[in-house]
Coordinates of C-alpha atoms in Angstrom, one line a residue:
Chain A
M1 CA 154.5 34.0 95.0
S2 CA 152.5 35.3 92.4
I3 CA 149.9 33.5 90.5
A4 CA 151.9 33.7 87.5
E5 CA 154.5 31.7 88.7
S6 CA 152.5 29.1 90.4
G7 CA 150.6 28.8 87.2
E8 CA 146.7 27.9 86.9
F9 CA 146.9 24.1 88.5
G10 CA 149.1 25.4 91.1
L11 CA 146.7 28.0 91.9
I12 CA 143.6 25.5 92.0
G13 CA 146.0 23.1 94.1
R14 CA 146.5 26.1 96.6
I15 CA 142.7 26.8 96.8
V16 CA 141.6 23.2 96.9
S17 CA 143.9 22.0 99.9
R18 CA 142.1 24.8 101.8
L19 CA 138.4 23.8 101.3
D20 CA 136.2 21.8 103.3
S21 CA 134.1 19.0 102.6
G22 CA 130.0 19.7 103.2
T23 CA 127.2 17.2 104.4
A24 CA 125.9 17.5 100.9
T25 CA 128.9 17.2 98.6
I26 CA 128.9 13.7 96.9
L27 CA 131.9 14.8 94.6
G28 CA 133.9 18.0 95.5
P29 CA 136.3 20.0 93.3
G30 CA 138.5 17.7 90.9
D31 CA 136.6 16.4 88.2
D32 CA 134.4 17.9 85.4
A33 CA 131.8 18.8 87.5
A34 CA 130.8 18.4 91.5
V35 CA 127.8 16.3 92.6
V36 CA 125.8 17.8 95.3
R37 CA 122.6 16.1 97.3
A38 CA 119.6 17.4 96.4
A39 CA 117.3 15.3 98.4
D40 CA 114.3 17.8 97.7
G41 CA 114.2 16.7 94.1
R42 CA 114.4 20.2 93.3
V43 CA 117.5 22.7 93.7
V44 CA 117.7 26.3 94.5
A45 CA 120.4 28.2 92.4
S46 CA 121.6 31.9 92.4
T47 CA 124.6 33.7 91.2
D48 CA 126.1 36.8 92.3
V49 CA 129.4 38.6 91.0
L50 CA 132.0 40.7 92.9
V51 CA 134.1 43.0 91.0
E52 CA 137.2 44.7 92.5
G53 CA 136.7 48.6 92.5
R54 CA 132.7 47.8 92.4
H55 CA 132.0 45.6 95.1
F56 CA 135.2 45.6 97.3
R57 CA 138.6 47.3 97.6
R58 CA 141.8 45.5 98.5
D59 CA 142.8 48.2 100.7
W60 CA 139.6 48.2 102.7
C61 CA 139.1 44.5 103.2
G62 CA 141.5 41.6 103.3
P63 CA 141.0 38.4 101.5
I64 CA 139.4 36.4 104.0
D65 CA 136.7 39.4 104.4
V66 CA 136.2 39.4 100.8
G67 CA 135.6 35.6 100.8
H68 CA 133.2 35.9 103.6
R69 CA 131.3 38.8 101.7
A70 CA 131.2 36.8 98.3
A71 CA 130.1 33.6 100.0
A72 CA 127.3 35.6 102.3
A73 CA 125.8 37.6 99.2
N74 CA 124.9 34.3 97.6
L75 CA 124.0 32.4 100.6
A76 CA 121.5 34.9 101.7
D77 CA 119.7 34.5 98.2
I78 CA 119.6 30.7 98.8
A79 CA 117.9 31.4 102.3
A80 CA 115.5 34.3 101.2
M81 CA 113.8 31.5 99.1
G82 CA 113.4 30.0 102.3
A83 CA 116.0 27.2 101.5
T84 CA 118.7 25.9 103.2
P85 CA 122.4 26.2 101.4
T86 CA 124.2 23.2 100.3
A87 CA 127.1 24.1 98.2
L88 CA 129.1 27.0 96.3
L89 CA 130.8 26.9 92.9
V90 CA 133.4 29.9 92.8
A91 CA 134.6 31.5 89.5
L92 CA 137.8 33.4 90.3
C93 CA 139.5 35.6 87.8
V94 CA 142.7 37.2 88.9
P95 CA 145.5 39.6 87.9
P96 CA 148.8 37.3 87.3
T97 CA 150.7 39.5 89.7
L98 CA 148.1 39.0 92.4
D99 CA 149.9 37.2 95.4
S100 CA 148.8 33.7 95.7
A101 CA 148.6 34.3 99.3
W102 CA 145.4 36.6 98.6
A103 CA 143.6 33.7 96.9
E104 CA 144.3 31.4 99.5
G105 CA 142.8 33.9 102.0
L106 CA 140.0 34.3 99.8
A107 CA 139.4 30.5 99.8
D108 CA 139.3 30.5 103.6
G109 CA 136.8 33.3 103.9
L110 CA 134.5 31.4 101.4
T111 CA 134.6 27.7 102.9
A112 CA 134.5 29.7 106.4
E113 CA 131.2 31.3 105.5
A114 CA 129.7 28.6 103.6
A115 CA 130.5 26.2 106.7
L116 CA 128.3 28.8 108.8
C117 CA 125.1 27.4 107.3
G118 CA 126.3 23.9 106.6
A119 CA 127.4 24.4 103.1
A120 CA 130.9 24.0 101.2
V121 CA 132.5 25.1 98.1
V122 CA 132.3 22.4 95.7
G123 CA 134.1 23.3 92.5
G124 CA 134.9 26.3 90.6
D125 CA 137.1 27.7 87.6
T126 CA 140.1 30.3 87.6
S127 CA 141.3 32.4 84.8
S128 CA 143.9 35.4 84.6
S129 CA 142.2 38.8 84.1
P130 CA 143.0 42.4 84.3
T131 CA 140.0 42.9 86.9
L132 CA 140.0 40.9 89.9
T133 CA 136.4 39.2 89.9
I134 CA 134.7 36.6 92.1
A135 CA 131.6 35.0 90.7
V136 CA 130.0 33.0 93.1
T137 CA 126.9 30.4 92.3
A138 CA 125.1 29.1 95.6
L139 CA 122.8 26.1 95.8
G140 CA 120.3 24.8 98.2
D141 CA 117.8 22.5 99.3
L142 CA 114.2 23.6 100.1
G143 CA 113.6 20.5 102.4
G144 CA 110.0 19.8 101.0
R145 CA 108.8 23.4 101.8
E146 CA 107.5 25.7 98.7
P147 CA 109.8 28.3 97.8
V148 CA 109.0 31.7 99.3
R149 CA 108.7 34.2 96.2
R150 CA 108.2 37.8 96.2
N151 CA 104.9 37.8 95.0
G152 CA 102.7 36.4 97.6
A153 CA 102.5 39.9 100.0
Q154 CA 98.8 40.4 101.2
P155 CA 97.2 43.3 102.4
G156 CA 97.1 43.2 106.4
D157 CA 100.4 41.1 106.4
I158 CA 103.4 42.4 108.7
L159 CA 106.6 43.5 107.4
A160 CA 109.7 41.9 109.5
L161 CA 113.4 41.8 109.1
S162 CA 115.8 39.4 110.3
G163 CA 119.4 40.6 110.7
R164 CA 121.1 44.1 110.9
I165 CA 120.6 46.9 108.7
G166 CA 122.3 50.2 108.0
Y167 CA 125.6 48.7 109.6
A168 CA 127.5 48.0 106.3
A169 CA 126.6 50.9 104.6
A170 CA 127.6 53.2 107.4
G171 CA 131.2 51.1 107.6
Y172 CA 131.2 52.2 103.6
T173 CA 130.8 55.5 104.4
I174 CA 133.0 55.8 106.9
L175 CA 135.6 54.0 105.1
S176 CA 135.1 56.0 102.0
R177 CA 135.6 59.3 104.2
G178 CA 138.8 58.0 105.3
F179 CA 138.4 56.9 108.6
R180 CA 138.6 53.5 110.4
T181 CA 136.4 53.6 113.3
P182 CA 133.9 52.9 114.6
K183 CA 135.2 49.6 114.5
M184 CA 131.9 48.0 114.8
L185 CA 130.6 49.5 111.8
V186 CA 133.7 49.0 109.6
E187 CA 133.7 45.6 110.4
A188 CA 129.9 45.1 109.6
Y189 CA 131.0 46.5 106.3
R190 CA 134.0 44.0 106.0
R191 CA 132.3 41.0 107.0
P192 CA 128.1 40.6 107.1
E193 CA 126.4 38.7 109.6
I194 CA 123.6 36.6 108.3
R195 CA 121.1 34.7 109.9
Y196 CA 121.0 31.9 107.5
A197 CA 118.5 29.7 109.3
A198 CA 116.0 32.6 109.7
G199 CA 115.0 32.0 105.8
P200 CA 113.8 28.2 106.5
E201 CA 112.2 29.4 109.9
A202 CA 110.2 32.0 107.7
A203 CA 109.1 29.6 105.4
R204 CA 107.6 27.4 108.2
L205 CA 106.3 30.4 109.8
G206 CA 104.4 31.0 106.9
A207 CA 105.8 33.9 105.0
T208 CA 104.1 35.2 102.1
S209 CA 107.0 36.6 100.7
M210 CA 110.9 37.2 101.3
I211 CA 113.9 38.9 99.6
D212 CA 117.4 39.4 100.8
V213 CA 118.1 43.1 101.4
S214 CA 121.3 43.7 99.1
D215 CA 120.6 46.9 97.4
G216 CA 119.0 48.7 99.9
L217 CA 115.8 48.1 102.2
L218 CA 113.4 50.4 100.1
Q219 CA 114.7 49.4 96.8
D220 CA 114.1 45.5 98.0
V221 CA 110.9 45.9 99.5
G222 CA 110.0 47.6 96.6
H223 CA 110.4 44.5 94.8
L224 CA 107.9 42.9 97.2
S225 CA 105.4 45.5 96.5
T226 CA 105.9 45.6 92.8
A227 CA 105.9 41.7 92.8
S228 CA 102.9 41.4 95.1
L229 CA 100.9 44.3 94.0
V230 CA 100.2 45.6 97.3
G231 CA 101.7 48.8 99.1
I232 CA 104.2 48.7 101.9
D233 CA 104.9 51.0 104.8
I234 CA 108.2 50.9 106.8
R235 CA 108.0 52.4 110.4
T236 CA 111.3 53.9 111.3
A237 CA 110.5 53.7 115.3
A238 CA 111.1 50.0 114.5
F239 CA 114.7 50.0 114.1
D240 CA 117.3 49.7 116.7
M241 CA 120.0 52.2 115.9
P242 CA 122.8 51.7 117.9
D243 CA 124.6 54.7 119.4
Q244 CA 127.8 54.4 117.0
M245 CA 125.7 54.8 114.2
R246 CA 123.8 58.0 115.6
D247 CA 126.9 59.5 116.7
T248 CA 128.7 59.0 113.4
A249 CA 125.9 59.9 111.4
T250 CA 125.8 63.2 113.6
A251 CA 129.5 63.7 113.2
L252 CA 129.4 63.4 109.3
G253 CA 126.2 65.4 109.1
L254 CA 124.2 62.7 107.6
D255 CA 120.9 61.2 108.4
P256 CA 121.5 57.7 109.5
Y257 CA 118.1 56.6 108.2
Q258 CA 119.9 56.8 104.7
W259 CA 122.0 53.9 105.7
V260 CA 118.9 52.1 107.3
L261 CA 116.7 52.4 104.3
A262 CA 118.8 52.8 101.1
G263 CA 122.3 51.0 102.1
G264 CA 123.1 47.7 100.8
D265 CA 125.7 44.9 101.8
D266 CA 124.2 43.9 105.3
H267 CA 122.1 40.9 103.7
P268 CA 119.1 41.0 106.3
L269 CA 116.0 39.0 105.1
A270 CA 112.9 40.9 104.6
A271 CA 109.8 39.0 105.0
T272 CA 105.8 39.5 105.0
F273 CA 103.9 37.1 107.3
P274 CA 100.2 37.0 107.8
A275 CA 98.8 39.3 110.6
G276 CA 98.9 37.6 114.0
T277 CA 102.0 35.2 113.2
R278 CA 104.0 35.1 116.2
L279 CA 107.4 36.2 115.4
P280 CA 110.2 34.3 116.7
A281 CA 113.4 36.3 118.2
D282 CA 115.4 36.1 115.0
W283 CA 112.4 38.4 113.2
R284 CA 111.5 42.2 114.0
E285 CA 108.5 43.8 112.8
I286 CA 109.2 46.8 110.7
G287 CA 105.8 47.8 108.9
S288 CA 102.5 46.8 107.4
V289 CA 101.3 45.7 104.2
H290 CA 98.3 47.6 102.7
D291 CA 96.0 47.8 99.4
G292 CA 97.8 50.2 97.0
S293 CA 101.3 50.2 95.5
G294 CA 104.9 51.6 96.4
V295 CA 106.9 51.8 99.4
T296 CA 106.4 54.7 102.1
V297 CA 108.2 55.4 105.2
D298 CA 106.1 56.4 108.2
R299 CA 103.3 56.7 105.8
K300 CA 105.2 59.6 103.7
P301 CA 106.9 58.9 100.5
W302 CA 110.7 58.8 100.8
S303 CA 112.6 61.7 99.2
G304 CA 116.2 60.4 99.6
P305 CA 118.2 58.1 97.4
L306 CA 116.7 54.7 96.8
G307 CA 119.6 52.3 96.7
W308 CA 122.3 51.1 94.6
D309 CA 122.6 50.4 90.6
H310 CA 125.9 48.8 90.0
F311 CA 126.2 50.9 86.6
K312 CA 125.7 54.0 88.4
V313 CA 128.8 55.9 90.6
N314 CA 127.1 56.7 93.7
Chain B
M1 CA 121.9 52.0 73.5
S2 CA 124.7 51.8 75.9
I3 CA 124.3 49.7 79.3
A4 CA 125.2 52.9 81.3
E5 CA 122.2 54.5 79.7
S6 CA 119.9 51.7 80.3
G7 CA 121.2 50.9 83.7
E8 CA 121.3 47.7 85.5
F9 CA 117.7 46.6 85.7
G10 CA 117.2 47.9 82.3
L11 CA 120.1 45.5 81.2
I12 CA 118.4 42.7 83.2
G13 CA 114.9 43.4 81.7
R14 CA 116.3 43.3 78.0
I15 CA 118.2 40.1 78.9
V16 CA 115.6 38.0 80.5
S17 CA 112.9 38.9 77.7
R18 CA 115.1 36.8 75.4
L19 CA 115.2 33.5 77.7
D20 CA 113.3 30.4 77.1
S21 CA 112.1 28.2 79.9
G22 CA 113.3 24.7 80.1
T23 CA 112.0 21.5 81.0
A24 CA 113.6 21.4 84.1
T25 CA 112.7 25.3 85.3
I26 CA 110.6 25.3 88.1
L27 CA 111.3 29.1 88.8
G28 CA 113.1 31.2 86.3
P29 CA 114.8 34.4 86.7
G30 CA 113.1 37.4 88.4
D31 CA 113.3 36.2 92.3
D32 CA 116.1 36.0 94.9
A33 CA 117.4 32.6 93.1
A34 CA 116.0 29.9 90.6
V35 CA 114.4 26.6 91.4
V36 CA 115.1 23.9 89.0
R37 CA 114.2 20.3 89.1
A38 CA 116.8 17.7 90.2
A39 CA 114.5 14.5 90.0
D40 CA 117.6 12.3 90.6
G41 CA 117.8 13.9 94.1
R42 CA 121.5 15.0 93.0
V43 CA 122.5 17.8 91.1
V44 CA 125.7 18.0 88.9
A45 CA 127.2 21.4 89.0
S46 CA 130.3 23.0 87.1
T47 CA 131.2 26.4 86.5
D48 CA 133.5 28.2 83.7
V49 CA 134.4 31.7 83.1
L50 CA 135.1 33.5 79.8
V51 CA 137.5 36.7 80.1
E52 CA 137.6 38.8 77.0
G53 CA 141.1 39.0 75.5
R54 CA 141.8 35.5 77.0
H55 CA 139.1 33.3 75.9
F56 CA 137.5 35.4 73.4
R57 CA 138.0 38.4 71.3
R58 CA 134.9 40.8 70.2
D59 CA 136.6 41.5 66.9
W60 CA 136.7 37.6 66.0
C61 CA 133.4 36.6 67.3
G62 CA 130.2 38.1 67.6
P63 CA 128.0 38.2 70.8
I64 CA 125.9 35.1 69.8
D65 CA 128.9 33.0 69.1
V66 CA 130.3 34.0 72.6
G67 CA 127.1 33.2 74.0
H68 CA 127.3 29.7 72.4
R69 CA 130.8 29.2 73.4
A70 CA 130.0 30.2 77.1
A71 CA 127.5 27.9 77.3
A72 CA 129.0 25.3 75.5
A73 CA 132.2 25.1 77.8
N74 CA 129.6 24.6 80.8
L75 CA 127.3 22.1 79.6
A76 CA 130.0 19.9 77.9
D77 CA 131.5 19.4 81.8
I78 CA 127.8 18.3 82.8
A79 CA 127.8 15.9 79.6
A80 CA 131.2 14.9 80.5
M81 CA 130.0 13.4 84.0
G82 CA 127.4 11.6 82.1
A83 CA 124.5 13.7 83.1
T84 CA 121.9 15.6 81.3
P85 CA 122.3 19.5 81.4
T86 CA 119.2 21.3 82.9
A87 CA 120.1 24.7 83.6
L88 CA 122.4 27.4 83.4
L89 CA 123.1 30.8 85.5
V90 CA 125.4 33.3 84.1
A91 CA 127.4 36.4 85.9
L92 CA 128.0 39.4 83.4
C93 CA 130.4 41.9 84.1
V94 CA 130.3 44.6 81.1
P95 CA 132.0 48.0 80.6
P96 CA 129.1 50.6 81.0
T97 CA 130.1 51.6 77.6
L98 CA 129.2 48.1 75.9
D99 CA 126.1 48.3 73.5
S100 CA 123.3 46.5 75.3
A101 CA 122.7 44.7 71.8
W102 CA 125.9 43.2 72.5
A103 CA 124.5 41.6 75.8
E104 CA 121.4 40.7 74.1
G105 CA 123.1 38.8 71.2
L106 CA 125.0 36.9 74.2
A107 CA 121.7 36.0 75.7
D108 CA 120.5 34.8 72.5
G109 CA 123.5 32.8 72.0
L110 CA 123.5 31.4 75.5
T111 CA 119.8 30.2 75.4
A112 CA 120.3 28.9 72.1
E113 CA 122.8 26.8 72.8
A114 CA 121.3 25.4 76.4
A115 CA 118.2 24.5 74.4
L116 CA 120.2 22.3 72.2
C117 CA 120.4 19.8 75.0
G118 CA 117.0 20.7 76.8
A119 CA 118.5 23.5 79.3
A120 CA 117.6 26.9 80.0
V121 CA 119.3 29.9 81.6
V122 CA 117.6 30.3 84.9
G123 CA 119.3 33.0 86.7
G124 CA 122.2 35.4 86.9
D125 CA 123.6 38.7 88.0
T126 CA 125.2 41.7 86.1
S127 CA 127.9 44.2 87.1
S128 CA 129.6 46.7 85.8
S129 CA 133.4 46.0 85.1
P130 CA 136.5 47.1 83.0
T131 CA 136.8 43.7 81.6
L132 CA 134.0 42.0 79.7
T133 CA 133.5 38.4 81.7
I134 CA 131.0 36.0 81.4
A135 CA 131.0 33.3 84.5
V136 CA 128.3 30.6 83.6
T137 CA 127.7 27.6 86.1
A138 CA 125.8 24.8 84.2
L139 CA 123.4 22.4 86.1
G140 CA 122.5 18.4 85.3
D141 CA 120.7 15.7 86.2
L142 CA 122.2 12.1 86.4
G143 CA 118.8 10.4 85.6
G144 CA 119.8 7.7 88.4
R145 CA 122.9 6.7 86.9
E146 CA 126.7 7.0 88.9
P147 CA 128.7 10.0 87.7
V148 CA 131.5 9.1 85.2
R149 CA 134.5 10.3 87.0
R150 CA 138.0 10.5 85.6
N151 CA 139.6 7.8 88.0
G152 CA 138.0 4.6 86.8
A153 CA 140.1 3.6 83.6
Q154 CA 141.6 0.4 83.6
P155 CA 144.4 -1.4 81.9
G156 CA 143.0 -3.1 78.4
D157 CA 140.1 -0.5 78.0
I158 CA 139.9 1.5 75.1
L159 CA 140.1 5.5 74.7
A160 CA 137.3 6.5 72.4
L161 CA 136.4 10.5 71.3
S162 CA 133.1 12.0 70.9
G163 CA 133.3 15.1 68.5
R164 CA 135.5 17.3 66.6
I165 CA 139.1 17.8 67.8
G166 CA 141.8 20.5 66.4
Y167 CA 139.1 22.5 64.5
A168 CA 138.8 25.1 66.9
A169 CA 142.5 25.2 67.5
A170 CA 143.0 25.6 63.8
G171 CA 140.6 28.3 63.5
Y172 CA 142.0 30.1 66.5
T173 CA 145.7 30.0 64.5
I174 CA 143.9 31.2 61.5
L175 CA 142.3 34.3 63.2
S176 CA 145.4 35.0 65.0
R177 CA 147.5 35.0 61.6
G178 CA 144.8 37.7 60.4
F179 CA 143.0 35.5 58.0
R180 CA 139.4 34.6 57.9
T181 CA 139.4 31.2 56.0
P182 CA 139.0 28.2 55.5
K183 CA 135.6 29.4 57.1
M184 CA 134.8 25.7 58.2
L185 CA 137.6 25.9 61.0
V186 CA 137.0 29.5 61.7
E187 CA 133.4 28.8 62.3
A188 CA 134.4 25.9 64.5
Y189 CA 136.6 28.0 66.7
R190 CA 133.5 30.8 66.9
R191 CA 131.2 28.1 67.8
P192 CA 132.0 24.8 69.1
E193 CA 129.7 21.7 68.1
I194 CA 129.1 19.4 71.0
R195 CA 127.3 16.1 71.1
Y196 CA 125.8 16.6 74.5
A197 CA 123.9 13.2 74.3
A198 CA 127.1 11.2 73.8
G199 CA 128.0 12.0 77.7
P200 CA 125.0 10.0 79.1
E201 CA 125.2 7.5 76.2
A202 CA 128.8 6.8 77.6
A203 CA 127.6 6.1 81.1
R204 CA 125.1 3.9 79.8
L205 CA 127.5 1.9 77.9
G206 CA 130.0 1.7 80.9
A207 CA 132.4 4.4 80.3
T208 CA 135.1 3.8 83.1
S209 CA 136.3 7.2 83.2
M210 CA 135.2 10.1 80.9
I211 CA 136.4 14.2 80.6
D212 CA 135.7 16.9 78.6
V213 CA 138.7 18.0 76.4
S214 CA 138.9 21.7 77.0
D215 CA 142.3 22.0 77.4
G216 CA 143.8 20.0 74.8
L217 CA 143.8 16.2 74.2
L218 CA 147.0 15.2 75.6
Q219 CA 146.5 17.5 79.1
D220 CA 143.1 16.2 79.5
V221 CA 143.8 12.8 78.7
G222 CA 146.6 13.2 81.1
H223 CA 144.1 14.0 83.9
L224 CA 142.5 10.4 83.2
S225 CA 145.9 8.9 83.1
T226 CA 146.7 10.5 86.5
A227 CA 143.5 10.1 88.1
S228 CA 143.3 6.6 87.3
L229 CA 146.9 5.3 87.7
V230 CA 147.3 4.1 84.3
G231 CA 149.1 4.7 81.0
I232 CA 147.2 6.0 78.1
D233 CA 148.2 5.8 74.0
I234 CA 146.9 7.7 71.6
R235 CA 146.8 6.5 68.0
T236 CA 147.2 9.5 65.5
A237 CA 146.0 7.2 62.6
A238 CA 142.5 7.2 64.1
F239 CA 141.9 10.9 63.6
D240 CA 139.6 11.7 60.9
M241 CA 141.6 15.0 59.4
P242 CA 139.7 17.0 56.9
D243 CA 141.7 18.3 54.0
Q244 CA 141.1 22.0 55.3
M245 CA 143.0 21.5 58.2
R246 CA 145.9 19.7 56.7
D247 CA 146.0 22.2 53.7
T248 CA 145.9 25.1 56.0
A249 CA 148.9 23.5 58.2
T250 CA 150.8 23.0 55.2
A251 CA 150.3 26.8 54.2
L252 CA 151.4 27.9 57.6
G253 CA 154.4 25.6 58.1
L254 CA 152.7 24.0 61.0
D255 CA 152.0 20.0 62.2
P256 CA 148.1 19.6 62.2
Y257 CA 148.5 17.2 65.0
Q258 CA 149.6 20.0 67.1
W259 CA 146.0 21.2 66.7
V260 CA 144.5 18.0 67.3
L261 CA 146.8 16.8 70.4
A262 CA 147.3 20.2 72.2
G263 CA 144.4 22.5 71.0
G264 CA 141.4 23.5 73.2
D265 CA 137.9 24.9 72.7
D266 CA 136.2 22.2 70.6
H267 CA 135.1 20.1 73.7
P268 CA 134.8 16.6 72.7
L269 CA 134.0 14.1 75.3
A270 CA 137.1 11.6 75.7
A271 CA 136.1 8.3 77.7
T272 CA 137.6 5.1 78.1
F273 CA 135.2 1.7 78.0
P274 CA 136.1 -1.6 78.8
A275 CA 137.6 -3.9 75.7
G276 CA 135.0 -5.0 73.5
T277 CA 132.2 -2.3 74.1
R278 CA 130.5 -1.7 70.9
L279 CA 131.1 2.2 70.4
P280 CA 127.9 3.7 68.8
A281 CA 128.5 6.1 65.7
D282 CA 129.0 9.0 68.1
W283 CA 131.8 7.6 69.5
R284 CA 135.5 6.9 67.8
E285 CA 138.2 4.6 69.2
I286 CA 141.4 6.7 69.3
G287 CA 143.9 4.8 71.7
S288 CA 144.1 2.5 74.4
V289 CA 144.9 2.2 78.2
H290 CA 147.7 0.0 79.6
D291 CA 149.8 -0.3 82.9
G292 CA 152.1 2.4 83.7
S293 CA 151.5 6.2 83.9
G294 CA 151.6 9.3 81.2
V295 CA 150.2 9.8 77.9
T296 CA 152.0 8.7 74.7
V297 CA 151.3 9.3 70.8
D298 CA 151.9 6.4 68.9
R299 CA 153.8 4.7 71.7
K300 CA 155.9 7.6 71.9
P301 CA 156.1 10.6 74.0
W302 CA 155.0 13.8 72.6
S303 CA 157.6 16.8 72.3
G304 CA 155.3 19.7 71.4
P305 CA 153.3 21.9 73.5
L306 CA 150.9 20.3 76.1
G307 CA 147.6 22.6 76.3
W308 CA 146.8 25.5 77.6
D309 CA 147.4 27.2 80.7
H310 CA 145.4 30.5 81.2
F311 CA 148.3 32.0 83.2
K312 CA 150.8 31.7 80.7
V313 CA 150.6 33.8 77.3
N314 CA 151.0 31.5 74.5

């Protein structure tokens, strides 16, 4: 059934019936606003928007995958402050001809990804639109800790990463060349795997700065460098590059480090820690902080593309 | 300068430079997420989306007006829970050809409307899109009070309204017929006037149910009726209809009560109170709650259209 046939309240009803309640949910969908626990006395909040044709394609990703991605992009921002996600709100703009099963799949993906970190969809809005658009707001709780910002990196700190990097960009390249394998990389693009607990963990370990890598490692580590007024060097030998990535790059005549250094969509967390911090298994040291400015790769400037600007066509 | 020329970070910079900080803002735009005071230990949150051609037209409303409307639609939802708005997050999808002055005007409108109730824009996201879309999330604080939901109306309660009703719908009709006056009604459509303080005030007075009227009075009071399992009667004699509205309706051959009963966009608050509640000046008694179900007008069923479905073409 198309959404035009089911109507706005029909669509909302179908979506809401698929949502779970989270431990922080006091009042979920169905009233003018939701009420969410904010035990800390502060709430962390972030918004990200996905636009069809810009951030996803329906022929590349099913609705459940898009739901996972839309939720993950926001939940990772909450984790990058050192907070624990509690809730999502979703504004969904859909063409009236869209099958309502697609919207239901999206709701399933959103709620499943949120559940991975104990959060839940608590509210939202729907509208018709010529352009399928999903704007998600995530809320989170700091649990009494100070937020880890971008501006605290100090010369002498180590730079570390939690989560996969370059996989999603490789998957994107594969799909855009009309291929469907290696499956592991295509799946990484379709559905990021985020270590949400690594954010609060980093905060407890004394992380001096942290960011969600969504626009490419160089660009996002560049934000840490700019905000902290330090130079940061990334060591390429630190990355564990799977054979599939190396082989695919060779087959396509590409440098796989372009995916690692400039690719988005994996949403790993990058953070700086005081030298000597014993990093747990979730975190891998990938570089160092020094006096100066800008980001270097193996102590040299990087000459490839830097990352993603949503207003430029890549 | 077009947004394609200024780029994503240029656009964000231009917008952020126009924003004010609110009293609840702990950390505003510029990091992975914002941090907002939630002194109550709970946070109220609501999302609304405006799509060009569906919720606004650029030839009918300037960017500052659209900013006011986008903020107001959300802030009113927070007030309707009996809460005080604290913060807004904004996802903005714009065609790359849009002049960045339009986005700046939008930011001015958003921040000005938020300031009317002590809130501020604390974060957001931007993307290019063929369809100009503004998704806003509002946060609020309950100040120790219980949220006023839709399901507490009791037989014997009075129904009351705070704010203008029908004005915006009249303005919409005027604009859609190609006219530009009466100015008062056209301006009411362009920029709603919301009594944000009336929400917490109603909660303190013991309101048993409350809703933001955004889809038409009959439809939204219908939500109170359905959620509370009661019948509600609206008394048309209770409305103060300005001469301009009456005269315009006569000139166009329309029933002005259609605007009052089925028009959206004014965002007044409708609430039920125990019989005998002394209503302050902000609130006007417009009906009563009784055993039964459904909404009647002057004790009779209403035969006109009921309100607004965003998937149907009006």
